[in-house]
Amino acid sequence: MKKRLFIICMMAFAVLSGYAQEKPQKWYDNIKFSGYGMLQYQWQDKEEKQTNSFNLRLLRMILDGKIGDFDWRAQIQGTNAKGPGEPTVQLVDLYAEWVKHKEFRVRAGQFKRAFTFENPTHPITQGWYAYADVINRLSGFGDRAGEKSSGGRDIGIQLQGDLFPASDGHRYLHYQVGVYNGEGINRSDKDNRKDIIGGIWVSPISGVRVGAFGWTGSHGDMTDPVTGTTRNVPLNRYALSAEYDKDEVTFRAEYLHSQGLAATGIGSTTIDYSKGDKADGWYVFGIVPVIKSKLHAKARYQCYRQCKDWATSKTMYEVGANYFFSKNLELTAEYARVNDRTLNKHDYNFVDIELDFRF
């Protein structure tokens, strides 16, 4: 009797288990909530502007989901980009992507521009107190063209894919090309002309990428201080990139070049002829593990020339370390010696310490 009862219970359990497995998933079963916060302390002894301050660098809250062959993302950011006491909360990502085939994917909405290796990296995984200055100025963060800080993003549509799989699983060739408004995040097109940005890279072995990027477009509704009229300012850029990233070791180098008039400042629509028609810059860095998954050492050299000459160059020599309490909690510290030739006193010191966490 006991044996028969045991068999009946096992059969009932099998039937109920099968029913549970066959039960259709709810739409919200494929949604993931995540995010991260970054707390910051900065000190510098710049002659014109000495600072010594704790800052709330940023907070990101992210929703990722899947509907059939489409992935989607919505991401909101809170930051003190305007300065202490003037927080900014804004939508930074909102897109859907058809991902059925690795060789050909289509993304539409607001997302990272298809320009440079560094731009798509998250601030919390990028490894430094900030993106390289040339990335900030020529890739849509606090852009030379006057565009408000957009985190390297724009609104548009992008095609991308990975071709020629290797035996170890990585792909030998990646391509991407996008059509964008050219105005940054949360803004409609001001001149009815679209920016076209594309990139291609090869990966001869796992962890190695060598690529090139191009960008052509314009910035609309710019005020000419000479004539007092508004006009569109052409914008043409390219980037050359190389990277090794594997087993917690990262080396990356990029060169960017821009042709097109600049604005008087971030968020400005007034042309600044004193900054010339061309700018360029580069960076190279290395991050290596001292204690695997626990402590990383790092060094970076970077230079940005706002008029593509040494008289307007800003160069930084940086060293530091990243310490991981766990995979979700990290302390970073770095020191930089800065040479900014646009200042009366060119040289100064800079220190940044951050506590970053994920959830």
XYZ file of C-alpha atoms in Angstrom:
359
model
C 0.000 0.000 0.000
C 2.748 2.400 0.945
C 4.627 1.524 -2.232
C 1.519 2.142 -4.374
C 0.903 5.483 -2.639
C 4.495 6.512 -3.274
C 4.169 5.697 -6.997
C 0.915 7.709 -7.255
C 2.563 10.716 -5.557
C 5.530 10.560 -7.898
C 3.255 10.435 -10.955
C 1.230 13.402 -9.671
C 4.426 15.371 -9.076
C 5.618 14.608 -12.628
C 2.318 15.773 -14.125
C 2.295 19.003 -12.099
C 5.945 19.682 -12.960
C 5.223 19.254 -16.653
C 2.240 21.587 -16.386
C 4.358 24.230 -14.663
C 7.013 23.984 -17.365
C 4.447 24.293 -20.152
C 2.693 27.242 -18.526
C 3.282 30.305 -20.741
C 5.509 33.029 -19.355
C 4.121 36.428 -18.474
C 5.433 39.473 -20.324
C 7.142 40.737 -17.191
C 9.102 37.497 -16.721
C 11.570 38.754 -19.358
C 12.233 42.123 -17.704
C 15.376 42.766 -15.691
C 15.907 45.773 -13.425
C 19.474 46.866 -12.652
C 21.594 49.966 -12.183
C 24.572 51.554 -10.511
C 25.662 54.583 -8.533
C 28.966 56.483 -8.511
C 30.113 58.639 -5.568
C 33.106 60.919 -6.113
C 35.718 63.072 -4.404
C 37.895 65.405 -6.504
C 40.766 67.738 -5.732
C 42.840 69.908 -8.039
C 45.156 72.881 -7.590
C 44.471 74.600 -10.908
C 45.461 78.261 -10.531
C 42.236 79.692 -11.937
C 39.904 77.192 -10.264
C 41.068 75.202 -7.249
C 38.530 72.597 -6.132
C 38.113 70.219 -3.210
C 34.692 68.592 -3.222
C 32.576 65.502 -2.688
C 30.222 64.912 -5.638
C 27.360 62.650 -6.646
C 28.706 61.663 -10.050
C 25.677 59.782 -11.347
C 22.921 57.249 -10.782
C 21.673 54.929 -13.508
C 18.458 52.856 -13.395
C 18.021 50.353 -16.210
C 15.204 48.162 -17.499
C 16.139 45.447 -20.023
C 13.591 43.195 -21.665
C 12.914 40.760 -24.474
C 9.856 40.357 -26.710
C 10.254 37.545 -29.212
C 13.249 38.348 -31.423
C 13.518 41.894 -30.038
C 15.584 43.163 -27.108
C 14.722 46.526 -25.582
C 16.217 48.896 -23.036
C 15.060 51.948 -21.080
C 17.661 53.806 -19.004
C 17.310 56.894 -16.815
C 20.239 58.891 -15.426
C 20.484 61.308 -12.543
C 23.629 63.410 -12.326
C 25.017 66.764 -11.216
C 26.168 67.592 -14.735
C 25.110 71.239 -14.333
C 27.061 71.503 -11.107
C 26.478 70.924 -7.380
C 22.900 71.681 -6.371
C 21.688 71.601 -9.968
C 20.850 67.961 -10.625
C 19.787 66.688 -14.020
C 17.478 63.695 -14.471
C 16.975 62.552 -18.028
C 16.175 59.621 -20.261
C 19.425 58.447 -21.834
C 18.493 55.159 -23.543
C 15.224 54.036 -25.089
C 15.523 51.570 -27.948
C 14.472 48.220 -29.374
C 16.723 45.911 -31.400
C 15.930 42.981 -33.672
C 18.514 40.385 -32.664
C 17.456 37.181 -34.439
C 20.713 36.949 -36.413
C 24.187 37.903 -35.161
C 25.158 38.756 -38.740
C 22.453 41.414 -39.138
C 20.746 43.318 -36.322
C 18.619 46.469 -36.435
C 18.353 48.964 -33.562
C 15.980 51.949 -33.434
C 15.471 54.646 -30.804
C 17.935 56.573 -28.632
C 21.281 54.903 -27.961
C 25.063 55.178 -28.252
C 26.447 56.472 -31.524
C 28.455 54.026 -33.630
C 31.690 55.946 -33.002
C 34.910 54.786 -31.232
C 35.574 51.820 -28.941
C 35.394 53.871 -25.750
C 32.054 55.593 -26.298
C 29.876 52.445 -25.837
C 31.544 51.415 -22.548
C 29.586 52.067 -19.338
C 31.079 54.661 -16.955
C 31.310 52.066 -14.187
C 33.238 49.587 -16.366
C 35.313 52.129 -18.288
C 37.947 52.082 -15.537
C 38.726 55.798 -15.135
C 37.308 58.877 -13.413
C 35.949 59.928 -16.822
C 36.185 59.114 -20.496
C 39.257 60.505 -22.235
C 38.971 64.225 -22.952
C 38.999 63.695 -26.716
C 36.063 61.272 -26.389
C 34.141 63.848 -24.347
C 34.813 66.638 -26.857
C 34.459 64.747 -30.140
C 31.956 61.977 -29.403
C 28.886 63.769 -28.050
C 29.442 64.005 -24.285
C 30.275 67.684 -23.732
C 30.842 68.198 -27.412
C 32.996 70.823 -29.117
C 30.052 71.525 -31.438
C 28.033 72.855 -28.476
C 25.769 69.842 -28.109
C 24.549 69.367 -24.553
C 26.069 66.448 -22.700
C 24.441 63.433 -24.333
C 26.617 60.565 -23.146
C 27.663 59.847 -26.724
C 24.042 59.176 -27.748
C 21.606 60.297 -30.417
C 18.205 59.340 -31.853
C 18.151 57.228 -34.993
C 18.424 53.778 -36.514
C 21.470 51.523 -36.751
C 22.416 48.349 -38.598
C 25.174 46.131 -37.218
C 26.454 42.597 -37.302
C 29.276 40.168 -36.581
C 30.576 37.993 -39.398
C 32.857 34.991 -39.910
C 32.821 32.976 -36.656
C 36.106 31.461 -35.467
C 36.491 28.045 -33.852
C 36.796 29.647 -30.384
C 33.447 31.436 -30.768
C 34.581 35.000 -31.454
C 33.822 36.715 -34.777
C 36.503 38.020 -37.129
C 34.611 41.055 -38.470
C 32.139 43.572 -37.028
C 30.347 46.348 -38.925
C 27.895 49.050 -37.873
C 26.314 52.052 -39.575
C 23.697 54.437 -38.236
C 21.571 57.394 -39.330
C 20.872 59.948 -36.558
C 19.255 63.346 -35.989
C 22.657 64.816 -35.140
C 21.375 66.827 -32.164
C 22.062 64.549 -29.180
C 19.590 63.014 -26.747
C 15.943 63.983 -26.357
C 16.078 66.487 -29.232
C 14.432 66.492 -32.649
C 16.381 67.320 -35.810
C 17.000 71.074 -36.131
C 18.149 71.204 -39.750
C 16.347 68.246 -41.380
C 19.733 66.751 -42.240
C 20.881 63.472 -40.789
C 24.270 62.439 -39.422
C 25.698 59.226 -40.830
C 28.153 57.351 -38.598
C 29.777 54.019 -39.314
C 32.514 51.750 -38.061
C 34.229 48.508 -38.913
C 36.770 46.416 -37.041
C 38.602 43.141 -37.378
C 39.367 40.714 -34.566
C 42.190 38.412 -35.704
C 42.287 36.662 -32.314
C 39.976 36.657 -29.304
C 40.327 39.876 -27.285
C 41.968 41.934 -30.053
C 40.165 44.585 -32.111
C 41.512 47.015 -34.716
C 39.025 49.390 -36.282
C 38.139 52.667 -37.973
C 35.115 54.966 -37.759
C 33.683 57.814 -39.829
C 31.099 60.516 -39.109
C 29.597 63.075 -41.467
C 26.736 65.444 -40.712
C 25.925 68.924 -39.433
C 24.802 70.855 -36.373
C 21.684 72.949 -36.904
C 20.540 76.402 -35.786
C 24.023 77.757 -34.988
C 24.251 81.527 -34.552
C 26.979 83.338 -36.499
C 28.213 86.213 -34.249
C 29.593 88.075 -37.261
C 26.412 88.212 -39.362
C 23.870 87.613 -36.597
C 22.174 84.941 -38.701
C 21.640 81.235 -37.989
C 23.067 78.498 -40.157
C 24.060 74.856 -40.236
C 27.643 73.937 -39.391
C 29.114 70.926 -41.262
C 30.697 68.215 -39.135
C 33.166 65.571 -40.354
C 35.088 63.235 -38.054
C 37.049 60.005 -38.066
C 38.649 57.741 -35.484
C 41.304 55.019 -35.544
C 41.173 52.453 -32.756
C 43.031 49.447 -31.346
C 42.330 47.338 -28.258
C 43.308 44.221 -26.339
C 40.762 43.208 -23.691
C 40.915 39.742 -22.115
C 41.362 38.084 -18.709
C 41.086 41.412 -16.809
C 43.867 42.963 -18.943
C 42.873 45.962 -21.069
C 45.019 48.066 -23.407
C 43.339 50.597 -25.685
C 44.476 53.436 -27.948
C 42.403 55.769 -30.132
C 42.998 58.829 -32.302
C 40.112 61.187 -33.224
C 40.021 64.032 -35.733
C 37.253 66.614 -36.236
C 36.607 69.179 -38.973
C 33.863 71.734 -38.306
C 33.459 74.994 -36.382
C 33.057 74.874 -32.598
C 30.565 76.562 -30.269
C 31.408 78.949 -27.433
C 30.646 76.254 -24.856
C 28.658 73.161 -23.945
C 24.971 73.764 -24.644
C 25.753 76.872 -26.699
C 24.440 77.537 -30.218
C 26.865 80.396 -30.925
C 29.841 79.780 -33.215
C 33.296 80.451 -31.727
C 35.669 81.244 -34.603
C 38.633 81.508 -32.213
C 38.600 77.708 -31.799
C 39.255 77.172 -35.481
C 37.870 74.609 -37.876
C 39.800 71.526 -36.726
C 40.496 69.632 -33.524
C 42.087 66.313 -32.671
C 43.296 64.180 -29.813
C 44.323 60.729 -28.652
C 44.725 58.520 -25.627
C 46.394 55.265 -24.690
C 45.896 53.323 -21.461
C 46.581 50.032 -19.761
C 44.748 48.318 -16.894
C 46.280 45.114 -15.483
C 45.442 42.865 -12.514
C 47.801 42.946 -9.530
C 45.538 40.562 -7.609
C 43.086 38.863 -9.965
C 39.459 39.968 -9.458
C 40.585 42.143 -6.531
C 43.143 44.839 -7.386
C 43.981 46.449 -10.750
C 46.748 48.963 -11.534
C 46.321 51.472 -14.349
C 48.078 54.206 -16.327
C 46.806 56.534 -19.050
C 48.273 59.201 -21.323
C 45.874 61.484 -23.154
C 45.944 64.697 -25.166
C 43.248 66.921 -26.675
C 43.990 69.872 -28.991
C 40.942 72.110 -29.447
C 42.503 73.938 -32.423
C 44.690 71.042 -33.619
C 47.843 72.814 -32.438
C 50.074 72.517 -29.389
C 49.213 76.021 -28.183
C 45.696 74.789 -27.320
C 46.618 71.317 -26.078
C 45.635 69.715 -22.789
C 47.740 66.708 -21.791
C 47.219 64.404 -18.813
C 49.565 61.767 -17.357
C 47.520 59.522 -15.068
C 48.198 56.620 -12.708
C 45.881 54.841 -10.287
C 44.307 51.659 -8.980
C 40.891 49.990 -8.812
C 40.050 47.835 -5.781
C 37.079 45.443 -5.840
C 35.477 44.664 -2.475
C 33.188 42.413 -4.525
C 31.989 42.311 -8.136
C 29.326 44.887 -7.186
C 31.389 47.287 -5.052
C 34.547 49.053 -6.241
C 36.885 51.777 -4.976
C 38.918 53.671 -7.591
C 41.697 56.210 -7.124
C 43.912 58.120 -9.531
C 46.381 60.946 -9.695
C 47.086 63.055 -12.779
C 49.669 65.631 -13.710
C 48.009 68.022 -16.135
C 49.547 70.352 -18.699
C 46.917 72.738 -20.110
C 48.453 75.323 -22.426
C 45.264 77.375 -22.600
C 45.839 78.432 -18.954
C 48.265 81.057 -17.632
C 49.808 78.440 -15.358
C 49.996 75.350 -17.546
C 50.720 72.648 -14.967
C 48.599 71.477 -12.060
C 47.732 68.339 -10.088
C 44.477 66.406 -10.048
C 43.135 63.640 -7.742
C 39.930 61.623 -8.076
C 38.568 58.955 -5.693
C 35.289 57.133 -6.320
C 33.105 54.532 -4.641
C 30.994 52.750 -7.258
C 28.300 50.158 -6.677
C 25.901 48.056 -8.745
C 22.450 46.755 -7.936
